[in-house]
Coordinates of C-alpha atoms and ligand atoms in Angstrom, one line a residue:
M1 CA 179.1 139.4 230.1
G2 CA 176.5 136.5 229.3
N3 CA 178.1 134.0 231.7
L4 CA 178.0 137.2 233.8
G5 CA 174.8 137.6 234.2
A6 CA 174.5 134.2 234.4
S7 CA 175.7 133.9 236.9
N8 CA 174.6 136.6 238.4
V9 CA 170.6 135.2 238.4
I10 CA 171.6 131.5 240.2
L11 CA 173.6 133.8 242.7
N12 CA 170.7 136.4 243.1
P13 CA 169.8 135.8 246.9
R14 CA 165.6 135.9 245.9
I15 CA 166.1 133.4 243.2
L16 CA 167.6 131.0 245.7
M17 CA 165.0 131.7 248.5
K18 CA 162.5 131.4 245.7
Y19 CA 163.5 127.8 244.4
F20 CA 165.0 126.4 248.1
R21 CA 160.6 126.9 249.8
R22 CA 159.8 125.1 246.3
A23 CA 162.3 122.1 246.7
A24 CA 161.3 121.6 250.6
I25 CA 157.6 121.7 249.2
G26 CA 158.4 119.3 247.3
A27 CA 160.8 116.9 249.8
I28 CA 157.3 117.0 252.1
A29 CA 155.2 116.3 249.9
G30 CA 157.2 113.6 248.1
S31 CA 158.1 111.7 251.0
A32 CA 154.0 112.4 252.8
S33 CA 153.7 110.5 249.2
A34 CA 155.8 107.5 249.0
F35 CA 153.5 105.2 249.9
P36 CA 152.4 103.5 247.2
L37 CA 155.6 104.2 244.9
A38 CA 157.8 102.9 248.0
L39 CA 155.2 100.1 248.1
T40 CA 156.4 98.7 244.7
Q41 CA 159.9 98.6 244.9
T42 CA 161.9 96.2 245.6
N43 CA 163.2 99.0 248.4
V44 CA 161.4 100.3 250.0
A45 CA 164.2 102.5 251.3
I46 CA 165.5 103.4 247.7
G47 CA 161.9 104.0 247.1
I48 CA 161.2 106.5 249.3
L49 CA 164.3 108.5 248.8
L50 CA 162.9 108.7 244.4
A51 CA 160.2 109.9 245.9
I52 CA 161.3 112.4 247.6
L53 CA 163.7 113.3 245.5
V54 CA 161.4 113.1 242.5
G55 CA 159.1 115.9 244.5
I56 CA 161.8 118.1 244.9
V57 CA 162.6 118.5 241.1
Y58 CA 158.6 118.6 240.9
A59 CA 158.0 121.4 242.7
V60 CA 160.9 123.5 241.3
A61 CA 160.3 122.4 238.2
F62 CA 156.6 123.8 237.7
R63 CA 155.5 127.5 239.0
P64 CA 152.9 127.2 240.9
T65 CA 149.1 128.6 239.9
P66 CA 147.1 128.7 243.2
R67 CA 144.3 126.0 243.7
A68 CA 144.5 124.0 240.8
Y69 CA 143.9 120.9 242.2
A70 CA 142.6 119.0 239.5
D71 CA 145.1 120.2 236.9
S72 CA 148.6 119.7 239.2
A73 CA 147.1 115.7 240.4
M74 CA 146.7 115.2 236.4
T75 CA 149.6 116.0 235.3
A76 CA 151.5 114.9 238.3
A77 CA 150.4 111.6 237.6
A78 CA 150.5 111.7 233.7
L79 CA 154.5 112.5 234.7
G80 CA 154.5 109.7 236.6
V81 CA 154.4 107.3 233.3
P82 CA 157.5 108.9 231.8
A83 CA 159.3 108.8 235.3
W84 CA 158.0 104.8 235.6
V85 CA 159.5 104.0 231.9
I86 CA 162.8 106.2 232.9
F87 CA 163.3 104.9 236.2
G88 CA 161.6 100.9 236.5
V89 CA 161.8 100.4 233.0
I90 CA 165.4 101.0 232.1
L91 CA 167.9 102.7 234.5
F92 CA 167.4 100.5 237.3
P93 CA 167.4 96.9 235.6
L94 CA 170.5 98.8 233.6
I95 CA 171.8 99.1 237.3
A96 CA 171.2 95.4 238.8
G97 CA 173.6 94.6 235.2
E98 CA 170.3 93.7 233.5
T99 CA 169.1 94.8 230.2
P100 CA 165.9 96.5 229.6
E101 CA 162.7 94.1 229.6
W102 CA 160.6 95.5 226.4
S103 CA 158.5 92.2 225.5
N104 CA 155.5 92.0 226.5
Q105 CA 155.9 90.2 229.8
G106 CA 158.7 92.6 231.2
M107 CA 155.7 95.1 230.7
R108 CA 153.0 92.8 232.7
D109 CA 155.8 92.4 235.6
L110 CA 156.6 96.1 235.6
F111 CA 153.2 96.8 235.4
P112 CA 152.2 97.0 239.3
E113 CA 154.5 100.0 239.8
L114 CA 153.4 102.0 237.0
I115 CA 150.6 102.4 238.7
G116 CA 153.0 102.6 242.3
W117 CA 154.1 105.9 239.3
V118 CA 151.1 107.3 238.9
L119 CA 149.3 106.8 241.8
Y120 CA 152.7 108.7 243.7
G121 CA 151.7 111.4 241.1
G122 CA 148.8 112.2 241.3
A123 CA 149.4 111.9 245.5
L124 CA 152.7 114.4 245.0
G125 CA 150.5 117.3 242.5
L126 CA 148.0 117.4 245.6
I127 CA 149.6 117.5 248.6
A128 CA 152.3 120.3 246.7
Q129 CA 149.9 122.1 245.5
A130 CA 148.4 122.8 249.1
L131 CA 151.8 123.0 250.7
N132 CA 152.0 125.9 248.0
D133 CA 148.6 127.6 249.0
L134 CA 149.0 127.3 252.2
A135 CA 152.5 129.2 252.1
L136 CA 151.1 131.8 249.9
A137 CA 148.2 132.4 252.6
K138 CA 151.5 132.5 255.5
L139 CA 154.4 133.3 254.0
G140 CA 153.2 135.6 250.5
P141 CA 154.6 135.2 247.1
E142 CA 157.3 133.7 245.9
P143 CA 160.5 136.3 246.3
E144 CA 161.2 137.3 243.1
P145 CA 164.6 138.9 241.7
A146 CA 163.8 143.4 241.1
K147 CA 162.8 143.7 238.0
L148 CA 165.6 145.1 235.7
A149 CA 164.6 148.9 234.7
L150 CA 164.7 148.8 230.7
P151 CA 164.4 152.2 228.9
E152 CA 161.3 153.0 227.1
P153 CA 160.4 152.0 224.7
K154 CA 160.6 153.6 221.1
H155 CA 157.1 154.7 219.9
I156 CA 156.1 153.6 216.1
V157 CA 152.9 155.3 214.9
I158 CA 151.4 154.5 211.9
L159 CA 148.8 156.6 211.4
G160 CA 146.3 154.6 208.6
G161 CA 145.6 150.1 207.6
G162 CA 145.5 150.6 203.9
F163 CA 148.0 148.8 201.8
A164 CA 150.5 151.4 202.6
G165 CA 150.0 151.6 206.3
M166 CA 149.7 147.6 207.2
T167 CA 152.8 147.0 205.7
T168 CA 155.5 149.2 206.9
A169 CA 154.3 148.0 210.0
Q170 CA 154.8 144.8 208.5
N171 CA 157.8 146.0 207.9
L172 CA 159.0 147.5 210.5
E173 CA 158.6 143.4 212.6
Q174 CA 160.8 141.8 210.4
V175 CA 163.2 144.3 210.2
F176 CA 163.6 144.9 213.3
G177 CA 163.1 141.9 214.4
A178 CA 163.4 140.7 217.6
D179 CA 164.6 144.4 218.9
R180 CA 162.6 145.1 222.2
S181 CA 164.0 149.1 222.0
V182 CA 161.0 149.7 219.9
A183 CA 156.8 149.0 220.2
F184 CA 155.0 150.0 216.7
T185 CA 151.6 150.7 217.1
L186 CA 148.7 151.3 214.1
V187 CA 145.7 153.3 214.0
S188 CA 142.6 152.8 211.4
E189 CA 139.5 153.8 211.1
T190 CA 138.7 150.0 210.3
N191 CA 140.2 146.7 211.5
A192 CA 140.7 144.7 207.9
L193 CA 143.1 146.4 204.9
L194 CA 140.7 146.2 202.0
F195 CA 141.7 145.0 199.0
T196 CA 140.5 147.3 196.0
P197 CA 142.1 146.3 193.0
M198 CA 138.7 143.5 193.5
L199 CA 136.3 146.9 194.8
A200 CA 134.7 146.7 191.9
E201 CA 133.4 142.7 192.3
V202 CA 132.4 143.1 195.5
A203 CA 130.2 146.1 193.4
G204 CA 129.3 144.0 190.6
S205 CA 127.9 141.0 193.5
S206 CA 130.9 138.8 192.4
L207 CA 132.5 138.3 195.5
E208 CA 131.3 138.1 199.1
P209 CA 132.7 142.1 200.9
S210 CA 134.6 140.7 203.4
H211 CA 136.4 138.2 201.2
I212 CA 138.2 140.9 200.2
S213 CA 139.4 142.4 203.7
T214 CA 142.0 141.5 205.5
P215 CA 142.1 141.8 209.8
L216 CA 144.7 143.7 210.2
R217 CA 145.3 141.8 214.3
T218 CA 146.2 138.7 212.2
S219 CA 148.3 139.7 210.0
L220 CA 150.5 142.1 212.2
R221 CA 153.1 139.6 215.3
R222 CA 154.0 142.3 217.9
T223 CA 151.8 145.9 216.2
K224 CA 149.2 147.1 218.6
V225 CA 145.7 147.8 216.5
V226 CA 143.8 150.8 217.3
R227 CA 140.7 151.2 215.7
G228 CA 140.3 154.8 215.7
R229 CA 140.2 158.6 213.5
V230 CA 142.9 160.1 213.8
S231 CA 141.4 163.4 214.9
E232 CA 144.4 165.3 215.5
V233 CA 148.1 165.5 215.9
D234 CA 150.4 167.7 217.6
L235 CA 153.6 168.1 216.7
E236 CA 155.1 170.2 219.5
A237 CA 154.0 167.7 222.1
R238 CA 154.4 164.9 219.5
R239 CA 151.1 163.6 220.2
I240 CA 148.2 162.0 218.2
R241 CA 144.8 162.0 218.9
I242 CA 142.5 159.3 217.8
A243 CA 138.6 160.0 219.0
L244 CA 137.3 156.3 218.8
E245 CA 134.0 155.0 218.6
D246 CA 131.8 155.3 221.5
G247 CA 132.4 159.1 221.7
A248 CA 135.6 158.8 223.8
T249 CA 139.1 160.3 223.0
R250 CA 142.6 158.7 223.3
D251 CA 145.9 159.9 222.9
L252 CA 148.8 158.9 221.2
V253 CA 152.9 159.9 222.5
Y254 CA 155.1 159.0 219.2
D255 CA 158.8 158.8 218.7
H256 CA 157.9 158.1 214.8
A257 CA 154.5 158.7 213.7
V258 CA 154.5 157.9 209.5
F259 CA 151.4 158.9 207.8
A260 CA 149.9 156.6 205.4
L261 CA 146.2 158.6 205.6
G262 CA 145.3 157.2 201.7
A263 CA 143.3 159.4 199.7
V264 CA 139.9 160.6 199.6
S265 CA 137.0 161.4 196.8
N266 CA 137.7 165.8 195.9
Y267 CA 134.1 166.6 194.6
L268 CA 136.0 169.3 192.4
G269 CA 133.5 172.2 194.3
L270 CA 130.5 170.6 193.4
K271 CA 128.5 170.2 196.5
N272 CA 125.3 168.5 195.0
V273 CA 127.0 166.3 193.8
Q274 CA 128.9 166.0 196.5
E275 CA 126.3 164.9 198.6
L276 CA 124.1 163.2 196.2
A277 CA 125.9 161.0 194.5
F278 CA 128.3 157.3 195.6
D279 CA 132.1 157.2 196.5
F280 CA 133.2 154.6 195.3
K281 CA 136.5 153.7 197.5
S282 CA 135.4 151.5 200.7
L283 CA 133.6 148.3 201.4
L284 CA 130.8 150.0 202.4
D285 CA 130.8 152.5 199.3
A286 CA 130.8 148.6 197.4
I287 CA 128.5 147.2 199.4
R288 CA 125.6 150.4 199.1
I289 CA 125.8 150.9 196.0
R290 CA 125.0 146.9 195.1
N291 CA 122.6 147.6 197.5
H292 CA 121.1 151.0 195.3
V293 CA 121.7 149.0 192.3
I294 CA 119.3 145.9 193.6
D295 CA 116.7 148.4 195.0
M296 CA 116.5 150.4 191.4
F297 CA 115.8 146.5 189.9
E298 CA 112.6 146.1 192.4
R299 CA 111.7 150.0 192.0
A300 CA 111.4 149.3 187.9
D301 CA 110.0 146.2 188.7
R302 CA 106.7 147.7 189.4
E303 CA 106.8 150.5 187.4
T304 CA 104.1 150.8 184.9
D305 CA 106.1 154.2 183.2
A306 CA 108.4 153.1 180.7
E307 CA 110.6 156.6 181.2
M308 CA 110.8 155.9 184.3
R309 CA 111.6 152.4 184.6
R310 CA 114.9 154.0 182.1
E311 CA 115.0 156.3 184.6
L312 CA 115.6 154.3 188.1
L313 CA 117.5 151.8 186.2
T314 CA 120.1 154.5 184.2
F315 CA 123.5 154.5 186.3
V316 CA 125.9 157.3 185.5
I317 CA 129.6 156.5 186.5
A318 CA 131.7 159.6 187.0
G319 CA 135.7 159.5 185.9
G320 CA 137.0 156.7 183.3
G321 CA 140.1 155.8 184.0
F322 CA 140.7 152.1 186.5
A323 CA 137.8 152.4 189.4
G324 CA 135.1 154.6 187.2
V325 CA 136.0 151.4 184.1
E326 CA 136.3 148.7 186.3
L327 CA 132.9 149.6 188.1
A328 CA 131.6 150.3 184.9
G329 CA 132.5 146.9 183.7
A330 CA 131.3 145.2 186.9
L331 CA 127.6 147.0 186.7
N332 CA 126.9 146.1 183.5
D333 CA 127.6 142.9 184.2
F334 CA 125.4 142.5 187.1
S335 CA 122.2 144.3 185.3
R336 CA 122.4 142.4 182.4
G337 CA 122.7 139.0 184.4
I338 CA 119.8 139.6 187.2
L339 CA 117.7 140.4 184.7
A340 CA 115.8 137.0 184.4
D341 CA 115.0 137.8 187.3
Y342 CA 113.2 140.2 187.0
P343 CA 110.2 139.9 183.6
N344 CA 108.5 143.0 183.7
L345 CA 112.8 144.5 182.6
S346 CA 114.0 144.3 179.5
P347 CA 117.8 145.2 178.9
A348 CA 116.7 148.2 176.7
D349 CA 116.0 149.5 180.1
V350 CA 119.3 149.2 181.9
Q351 CA 121.8 152.0 180.6
I352 CA 125.0 152.0 182.0
V353 CA 126.3 155.5 181.5
L354 CA 130.6 156.2 181.7
V355 CA 131.1 160.2 181.5
H356 CA 135.8 161.2 181.3
A357 CA 136.4 164.3 180.4
R358 CA 138.8 163.3 178.1
D359 CA 138.3 161.2 174.5
H360 CA 139.4 158.1 175.2
I361 CA 138.9 156.3 178.8
L362 CA 141.7 155.0 181.1
P363 CA 144.9 157.3 180.1
E364 CA 146.7 155.4 182.4
L365 CA 146.9 152.5 179.9
S366 CA 148.7 153.5 176.1
E367 CA 145.4 154.5 174.6
S368 CA 145.6 151.6 171.9
L369 CA 144.6 149.6 175.1
G370 CA 141.8 152.0 176.2
R371 CA 139.8 152.6 172.7
Y372 CA 139.9 148.2 172.8
A373 CA 138.0 148.4 176.4
Q374 CA 136.1 151.4 175.1
E375 CA 135.0 149.4 172.1
S376 CA 134.0 145.7 173.5
M377 CA 132.5 147.6 176.9
A378 CA 130.0 149.7 174.2
L379 CA 129.4 146.8 172.7
R380 CA 128.6 144.7 175.8
G381 CA 125.2 148.4 176.2
V382 CA 128.4 150.3 178.4
S383 CA 127.2 153.7 176.6
F384 CA 130.4 156.8 176.9
R385 CA 129.9 160.5 177.1
L386 CA 133.9 161.6 176.8
N387 CA 135.4 165.0 176.2
C388 CA 132.1 165.4 178.3
R389 CA 132.4 167.0 182.3
L390 CA 129.9 166.8 185.1
N391 CA 129.0 169.9 186.0
D392 CA 126.2 169.2 188.5
C393 CA 123.1 166.6 189.5
R394 CA 120.2 166.4 191.3
P395 CA 118.0 163.0 192.6
D396 CA 117.0 162.2 189.0
C397 CA 119.0 164.3 187.0
V398 CA 122.6 164.0 185.8
I399 CA 124.1 167.3 184.2
L400 CA 126.7 167.4 182.1
S401 CA 128.9 170.2 180.0
D402 CA 126.9 168.6 177.0
G403 CA 123.1 168.0 178.6
E404 CA 121.7 166.1 181.3
V405 CA 121.2 162.5 181.9
R406 CA 117.7 161.0 183.9
A407 CA 119.0 158.8 186.2
R408 CA 118.6 157.9 190.5
T409 CA 122.7 156.9 189.9
L410 CA 125.4 158.6 189.9
V411 CA 129.2 157.2 191.5
W412 CA 131.9 159.5 192.1
T413 CA 134.8 157.7 190.8
A414 CA 136.7 161.2 188.8
G415 CA 139.1 162.7 191.2
T416 CA 140.5 162.0 194.3
A417 CA 142.6 164.7 196.5
P418 CA 145.6 163.4 200.1
N419 CA 143.6 162.9 203.5
P420 CA 142.4 166.7 204.6
L421 CA 143.3 166.3 208.0
L422 CA 147.3 166.4 206.6
K423 CA 146.4 170.3 205.1
T424 CA 146.0 171.3 209.5
L425 CA 149.1 169.5 210.3
G426 CA 151.3 172.8 209.4
I427 CA 153.8 170.8 207.4
E428 CA 154.6 171.0 203.6
V429 CA 151.6 169.5 201.3
D430 CA 151.5 170.1 197.9
K431 CA 148.3 171.6 195.6
R432 CA 147.1 168.4 196.1
G433 CA 147.5 168.6 199.9
A434 CA 149.8 165.8 200.2
V435 CA 153.0 165.5 202.6
V436 CA 155.9 166.7 200.3
V437 CA 158.6 164.2 201.6
D438 CA 162.2 164.0 200.2
T439 CA 163.9 160.3 198.4
S440 CA 164.1 158.8 202.4
M441 CA 159.6 160.0 202.7
S442 CA 161.4 161.6 205.1
V443 CA 160.0 164.8 205.8
P444 CA 162.1 167.8 205.7
G445 CA 162.5 169.3 209.0
H446 CA 160.7 166.3 210.5
P447 CA 162.8 163.2 211.7
E448 CA 160.1 161.6 213.3
L449 CA 157.8 162.6 211.0
W450 CA 157.6 160.4 207.3
A451 CA 154.4 160.1 205.2
L452 CA 153.9 158.0 201.7
G453 CA 151.3 155.8 200.1
D454 CA 148.2 157.7 198.3
C455 CA 148.9 161.3 201.2
A456 CA 152.4 161.8 200.2
A457 CA 153.8 163.5 197.3
L458 CA 156.8 161.0 196.6
K459 CA 159.6 161.4 193.6
D460 CA 161.8 158.4 193.1
G461 CA 165.3 158.9 194.6
K462 CA 166.4 157.7 190.1
T463 CA 164.1 159.4 187.8
G464 CA 163.3 162.0 190.1
N465 CA 159.2 161.2 188.6
P466 CA 156.2 161.9 191.2
C467 CA 155.3 158.1 192.1
P468 CA 151.8 157.5 191.3
P469 CA 149.1 156.9 194.0
T470 CA 148.7 152.7 193.4
A471 CA 148.2 150.1 195.5
Q472 CA 151.5 148.7 193.7
F473 CA 154.2 152.0 194.8
A474 CA 152.4 151.5 198.3
L475 CA 153.5 148.4 199.1
R476 CA 157.1 148.9 197.5
E477 CA 157.5 152.3 199.3
A478 CA 156.6 151.2 202.3
R479 CA 159.1 148.2 202.5
T480 CA 162.0 151.2 202.0
L481 CA 160.2 153.4 204.8
A482 CA 160.4 150.2 206.7
Q483 CA 163.9 150.0 206.3
N484 CA 164.6 153.7 206.6
I485 CA 162.8 154.1 210.1
H486 CA 165.7 151.3 211.3
A487 CA 168.4 152.9 209.6
A488 CA 167.6 155.9 211.2
Q489 CA 167.4 154.6 214.4
Q490 CA 170.8 153.0 214.5
G491 CA 172.0 155.9 213.3
R492 CA 172.9 154.4 209.8
A493 CA 172.3 156.5 206.3
L494 CA 168.5 156.9 204.4
Q495 CA 167.8 154.9 201.3
P496 CA 166.7 157.0 198.9
F497 CA 163.5 155.3 197.2
H498 CA 162.9 153.8 193.6
F499 CA 160.8 151.9 191.5
N500 CA 160.0 150.4 187.9
S501 CA 156.1 150.0 187.3
L502 CA 155.8 146.3 187.0
G503 CA 152.8 147.9 184.3
A504 CA 148.8 148.1 185.2
L505 CA 145.8 145.9 184.3
C506 CA 142.1 147.1 183.9
V507 CA 138.8 144.4 183.8
V508 CA 136.4 145.7 181.7
G509 CA 134.0 143.4 182.0
H510 CA 132.2 140.2 180.9
H511 CA 135.2 138.0 180.8
T512 CA 137.8 140.3 179.2
A513 CA 140.8 142.9 180.6
C514 CA 143.5 145.1 178.7
A515 CA 147.0 144.7 180.8
E516 CA 150.6 146.2 180.2
L517 CA 152.9 144.9 181.5
T518 CA 156.5 146.4 181.8
I519 CA 159.5 144.1 180.3
P520 CA 162.0 143.2 183.1
F521 CA 165.6 144.5 182.3
A522 CA 164.1 146.4 179.6
R523 CA 163.5 149.8 179.7
R524 CA 160.0 151.4 179.1
K525 CA 159.5 148.5 176.7
S526 CA 156.3 146.1 177.6
V527 CA 153.7 143.9 176.4
R528 CA 150.2 144.2 176.3
F529 CA 147.7 141.0 176.3
R530 CA 143.6 141.8 176.2
G531 CA 140.7 140.3 176.1
L532 CA 140.1 136.4 177.8
L533 CA 144.1 136.0 178.1
A534 CA 144.3 139.3 180.3
W535 CA 141.6 138.7 183.0
L536 CA 143.0 135.3 183.1
L537 CA 146.2 137.1 184.4
W538 CA 144.4 139.8 186.0
R539 CA 142.8 136.8 188.3
G540 CA 145.8 135.0 188.3
I541 CA 148.5 138.1 190.0
Y542 CA 145.0 139.5 191.9
L543 CA 144.7 136.5 193.5
G544 CA 148.1 136.0 194.5
K545 CA 148.6 138.8 195.5
L546 CA 145.7 139.4 197.7
P547 CA 146.5 139.1 201.4
G548 CA 145.5 135.5 203.0
L549 CA 145.7 131.9 202.1
E550 CA 142.2 131.6 203.8
R551 CA 141.2 134.8 201.8
K552 CA 142.5 133.9 198.7
V553 CA 140.6 130.8 199.2
R554 CA 137.8 131.9 199.7
V555 CA 137.2 134.5 196.1
L556 CA 138.6 131.8 194.4
I557 CA 135.4 129.5 195.9
D558 CA 133.3 132.1 195.6
W559 CA 134.9 132.8 191.0
V560 CA 134.3 128.9 191.1
I561 CA 130.7 130.1 192.5
E562 CA 130.0 132.6 189.8
L563 CA 130.5 130.4 187.1
F564 CA 127.4 128.5 187.2
F565 CA 125.1 129.9 189.5
P566 CA 123.5 133.7 188.8
R567 CA 124.4 136.6 190.3
D568 CA 123.1 137.4 194.4
I569 CA 120.5 139.3 194.3
V570 CA 119.4 139.1 198.2
Q571 CA 120.1 142.5 199.8
T572 CA 122.7 142.2 203.1
I573 CA 122.0 145.7 204.5
D574 CA 119.0 148.5 204.9
L575 CA 119.8 151.2 203.7
R576 CA 116.5 153.1 204.7
Ligands
FAD1 C1 138.1 150.9 193.4 C2 140.0 150.8 194.0 C3 140.8 150.4 192.9 C4 142.1 150.6 192.5 N1 142.4 149.3 191.7 C5 143.9 149.5 191.9 C6 144.3 148.5 191.0 O1 144.8 147.6 190.7 N2 145.8 148.8 191.4 C7 146.8 149.7 192.5 O2 148.2 149.6 192.7 N3 146.2 150.4 193.2 C8 144.3 150.2 192.8 N4 143.9 151.2 193.5 C9 144.5 152.4 194.0 C10 144.8 151.8 195.5 O3 143.4 151.8 196.3 C11 145.5 153.1 196.4 O4 146.5 154.0 195.7 C12 146.0 152.4 197.7 O5 145.2 152.2 198.3 C13 146.6 153.9 198.8 O6 147.2 153.4 199.7 P1 146.7 154.0 201.3 O7 148.1 153.4 202.6 O8 148.0 154.8 201.0 O9 145.7 154.1 201.3 P2 144.5 153.1 202.2 O10 145.0 151.9 201.2 O11 143.5 154.2 201.3 O12 144.8 153.6 203.4 C14 144.2 154.8 204.2 C15 143.9 154.2 205.3 O13 143.9 155.4 206.2 C16 142.9 155.3 207.7 N5 141.9 156.2 207.6 C17 141.9 157.3 206.2 N6 141.4 158.5 207.5 C18 142.5 158.1 208.8 C19 142.0 159.1 209.9 N7 141.6 160.0 210.0 N8 141.8 157.7 211.0 C20 142.6 156.3 210.7 N9 143.0 156.1 209.8 C21 142.6 156.6 208.9 C22 141.9 154.2 205.9 O14 140.5 153.3 206.6 C23 142.7 153.2 205.9 O15 143.0 152.4 206.2 C24 142.5 151.4 193.4 C25 141.8 152.1 194.3 C26 140.0 152.3 194.2 C27 139.5 152.9 194.5

């Protein structure tokens, strides 16, 4: 087949015409520029013949660019040097029965010939260019073989550029390789993957915001990235509507659609909280929190009323899971670290309050680690309101089930729900609003739809347990999902998803963390770390997981700077 294809191409009359035209131009240009070459050869006739032959090879080999006179002259002049080595230094002496001469004297003798080749090359480039331009004007563009009508590639559209979406795209690129019968598009509201495990460090001013975000475009090779908000999905027409930032919309038609739209904060119907509290999910949320904290310090520093000062410097965080605990630890370190810059404030003015509905924080870890985290945070000045619910809030007050806290800052990390767009699709969602998928991540009854990550209700194919909404799982799900789309394209059976959690790590502030890591091959057995060792583990593991070498280096530099210098209190955006 391959040989037949090749001979077809060679015998294609349009291709023959194209190269005949180039060869004719090369022959004319070669003979017209032969003078300097012929002059430096021992035999003038051989010099002219050589000039014509080299001219043909040059014109056939190089695709002409219209009016690129300087480029053509320089390229062809530069090619004169290797041509001189091949013919003048090696080939002609060998034909004459001599050994090629590499000595200084030999090179000096051949130097005029080198000048001849370079001048010839320059002239050849210019004349060939002029003839190509003339042919273009008089005969039109070079004849090209009629393009083969290739079938339209299957379009796989990934919605969401978080851990699940970006990793799915990367894995699709890998499993499909050079197969051009498929095309990939990723649609995301942001143009970068946010590394959420380090988000608290941005809010706590340890890391520069952009250092924990990896651009989608540089991480993906053949996936088209569209920045925009998915506003509608028409399952009948297989069409996705995207709202662009300039108010325009764009439609994408898909053969396969992958939902990786993540989750949003769920305020459990608390309207005032939704309106007044800070979210803690996006990079902008972390930047806003950091700037707001600095704002509160600036205002408190000029406040003479002690009650008001305390109100301004009380920061309430709702939710004692990973996100809330890490944020409380980071804000506590930040607030106490920057006190030195505010001479009118004292440590007693600052209060970080963590509100949690259960009797111990970090329910994802074993109780002993949760209690350890609580004790070490309390020692550093964090207050806990446990077995307590957040009922409401006002601009200057947080209303809890067991009393009120006067505060100007409330951050909500107490609940999340799958992206609300999913409920509008008309496919089955669970009671949280997550897309129900089978163990292969395919939407039942819709072989062209897939879902994973925080927006999917997925059960482990081996254990039947629900897969938790973590980055750790999203990354593994993406790998299996890409393989399943590939299998579906090839008519092969789909693989069920299975993954055993590797464990969990949580930083609680001031070089302290707790970690519970699963021991490989020892089912359900884990090893626990706490304190500095766990903190070092956290930093090592997450630095390794942060995508991109450049980002790793930037984060490492930020961490080193943090060891020697105080936290930065520059407000990066003016929120007013
Ligand atoms: C503060 C914090 C700390 C965390 N720490 C850890 C940790 O240490 N370890 C761990 O395993 N997990 C951690 N997680 C959880 C982890 O971040 C999530 O489980 C993970 O991000 C889920 O990946 P995803 O791709 O499903 O969703 P996301 O990463 O949230 O991605 C969703 C994507 O969809 C995009 N999107 C949403 N709506 C639209 C729309 N309408 N149109 C276009 N694009 C849209 C978003 O911009 C985003 O790019 C943490 C989460 C938070 C908030």
